[in-house]
Amino acid sequence: MPSDASTLESVKEILPEITSRKMMGEYLLYKDRVLFGGIYDNRLLLKITKSSATMLADFPSDFPYEGGGEMILFPEPYDGELLRNVVDAMVKELPRRKRSLRRTASLVHVKCMYCTRPEDKSTE
């Protein structure tokens, strides 16, 4: 069942600096290009890291979808201060999202049969 945009908006009220990406009706959540969790079936789920496991030890865990990895369920109503602290700590531990190859490739001009650009003589 797809998640509602209202759930995303309630999280963004607490964490206005985050970005989201809609994937198959659910929302992936990023801060500083770091994927830290998502909204699945209108539930806020956070990745399990050392910080999140320690700070949210009493919170239940759940699976975002069948076959998905276990995550920590952050129940509503959201404790804004706790959520901010946990996400800030998690972002320091998790890897940054790499730029897509599509963006990188568009920065470099490659001569192809459809190209109408004049060839650069300085490279010869």
PDB file of C-alpha atoms in Angstrom, residues 57-121:
ATOM      1  CA  ALA A  57      16.946   0.559  22.076  1.00  0.00           C
ATOM      2  CA  ASP A  58      13.349   0.413  23.378  1.00  0.00           C
ATOM      3  CA  PHE A  59      11.753   0.997  19.966  1.00  0.00           C
ATOM      4  CA  PRO A  60      10.351  -1.966  18.010  1.00  0.00           C
ATOM      5  CA  SER A  61      11.853  -3.108  14.737  1.00  0.00           C
ATOM      6  CA  ASP A  62       9.965  -3.964  11.562  1.00  0.00           C
ATOM      7  CA  PHE A  63      10.508  -4.739   7.910  1.00  0.00           C
ATOM      8  CA  PRO A  64       9.742  -2.148   5.227  1.00  0.00           C
ATOM      9  CA  TYR A  65       8.394  -4.812   2.848  1.00  0.00           C
ATOM     10  CA  GLU A  66       8.527  -8.557   2.407  1.00  0.00           C
ATOM     11  CA  GLY A  67      12.146  -9.569   1.895  1.00  0.00           C
ATOM     12  CA  GLY A  68      13.492  -6.182   3.062  1.00  0.00           C
ATOM     13  CA  GLY A  69      16.063  -5.651   5.776  1.00  0.00           C
ATOM     14  CA  GLU A  70      15.088  -5.049   9.381  1.00  0.00           C
ATOM     15  CA  MET A  71      14.722  -1.394  10.404  1.00  0.00           C
ATOM     16  CA  ILE A  72      13.729   0.539  13.529  1.00  0.00           C
ATOM     17  CA  LEU A  73      10.114   1.699  13.660  1.00  0.00           C
ATOM     18  CA  PHE A  74       9.846   5.300  14.874  1.00  0.00           C
ATOM     19  CA  PRO A  75       6.230   5.470  16.065  1.00  0.00           C
ATOM     20  CA  GLU A  76       3.862   8.428  15.891  1.00  0.00           C
ATOM     21  CA  PRO A  77       3.473  10.945  17.438  1.00  0.00           C
ATOM     22  CA  TYR A  78       7.059  11.786  16.526  1.00  0.00           C
ATOM     23  CA  ASP A  79       9.380  13.075  19.242  1.00  0.00           C
ATOM     24  CA  GLY A  80      11.024  15.855  17.219  1.00  0.00           C
ATOM     25  CA  GLU A  81      14.096  16.357  19.383  1.00  0.00           C
ATOM     26  CA  LEU A  82      14.864  12.632  19.573  1.00  0.00           C
ATOM     27  CA  LEU A  83      14.335  12.202  15.821  1.00  0.00           C
ATOM     28  CA  ARG A  84      16.699  15.096  15.018  1.00  0.00           C
ATOM     29  CA  ASN A  85      19.378  13.743  17.355  1.00  0.00           C
ATOM     30  CA  VAL A  86      19.141  10.207  15.986  1.00  0.00           C
ATOM     31  CA  VAL A  87      19.248  11.289  12.334  1.00  0.00           C
ATOM     32  CA  ASP A  88      22.224  13.605  12.968  1.00  0.00           C
ATOM     33  CA  ALA A  89      24.136  10.751  14.621  1.00  0.00           C
ATOM     34  CA  MET A  90      23.190   8.244  11.901  1.00  0.00           C
ATOM     35  CA  VAL A  91      24.291  10.504   9.037  1.00  0.00           C
ATOM     36  CA  LYS A  92      27.823  10.556  10.463  1.00  0.00           C
ATOM     37  CA  GLU A  93      27.965   6.739  10.355  1.00  0.00           C
ATOM     38  CA  LEU A  94      26.359   5.992   6.989  1.00  0.00           C
ATOM     39  CA  PRO A  95      27.956   6.310   3.525  1.00  0.00           C
ATOM     40  CA  ARG A  96      27.032   9.242   1.265  1.00  0.00           C
ATOM     41  CA  ARG A  97      25.007   8.624  -1.862  1.00  0.00           C
ATOM     42  CA  LYS A  98      27.189   8.626  -4.958  1.00  0.00           C
ATOM     43  CA  ARG A  99      26.323  10.865  -7.878  1.00  0.00           C
ATOM     44  CA  SER A 100      24.594   9.050 -10.687  1.00  0.00           C
ATOM     45  CA  LEU A 101      26.572   8.156 -13.799  1.00  0.00           C
ATOM     46  CA  ARG A 102      23.966   9.912 -15.891  1.00  0.00           C
ATOM     47  CA  ARG A 103      24.830  13.269 -14.309  1.00  0.00           C
ATOM     48  CA  THR A 104      28.553  12.645 -14.525  1.00  0.00           C
ATOM     49  CA  ALA A 105      28.351  11.583 -18.175  1.00  0.00           C
ATOM     50  CA  SER A 106      26.390  14.677 -19.128  1.00  0.00           C
ATOM     51  CA  LEU A 107      29.256  16.842 -17.919  1.00  0.00           C
ATOM     52  CA  VAL A 108      31.656  15.326 -20.459  1.00  0.00           C
ATOM     53  CA  HIS A 109      31.020  15.795 -24.166  1.00  0.00           C
ATOM     54  CA  VAL A 110      31.371  12.588 -26.136  1.00  0.00           C
ATOM     55  CA  LYS A 111      31.311  12.816 -29.947  1.00  0.00           C
ATOM     56  CA  CYS A 112      28.611  10.604 -31.425  1.00  0.00           C
ATOM     57  CA  MET A 113      26.976  10.219 -34.834  1.00  0.00           C
ATOM     58  CA  TYR A 114      24.049  12.433 -33.804  1.00  0.00           C
ATOM     59  CA  CYS A 115      26.188  15.250 -32.421  1.00  0.00           C
ATOM     60  CA  THR A 116      26.009  18.627 -34.142  1.00  0.00           C
ATOM     61  CA  ARG A 117      28.733  20.256 -32.084  1.00  0.00           C
ATOM     62  CA  PRO A 118      31.931  21.162 -33.921  1.00  0.00           C
ATOM     63  CA  GLU A 119      34.873  19.022 -32.915  1.00  0.00           C
ATOM     64  CA  ASP A 120      37.319  20.476 -30.458  1.00  0.00           C
ATOM     65  CA  LYS A 121      40.633  20.953 -32.348  1.00  0.00           C
TER      66      LYS A 121
END
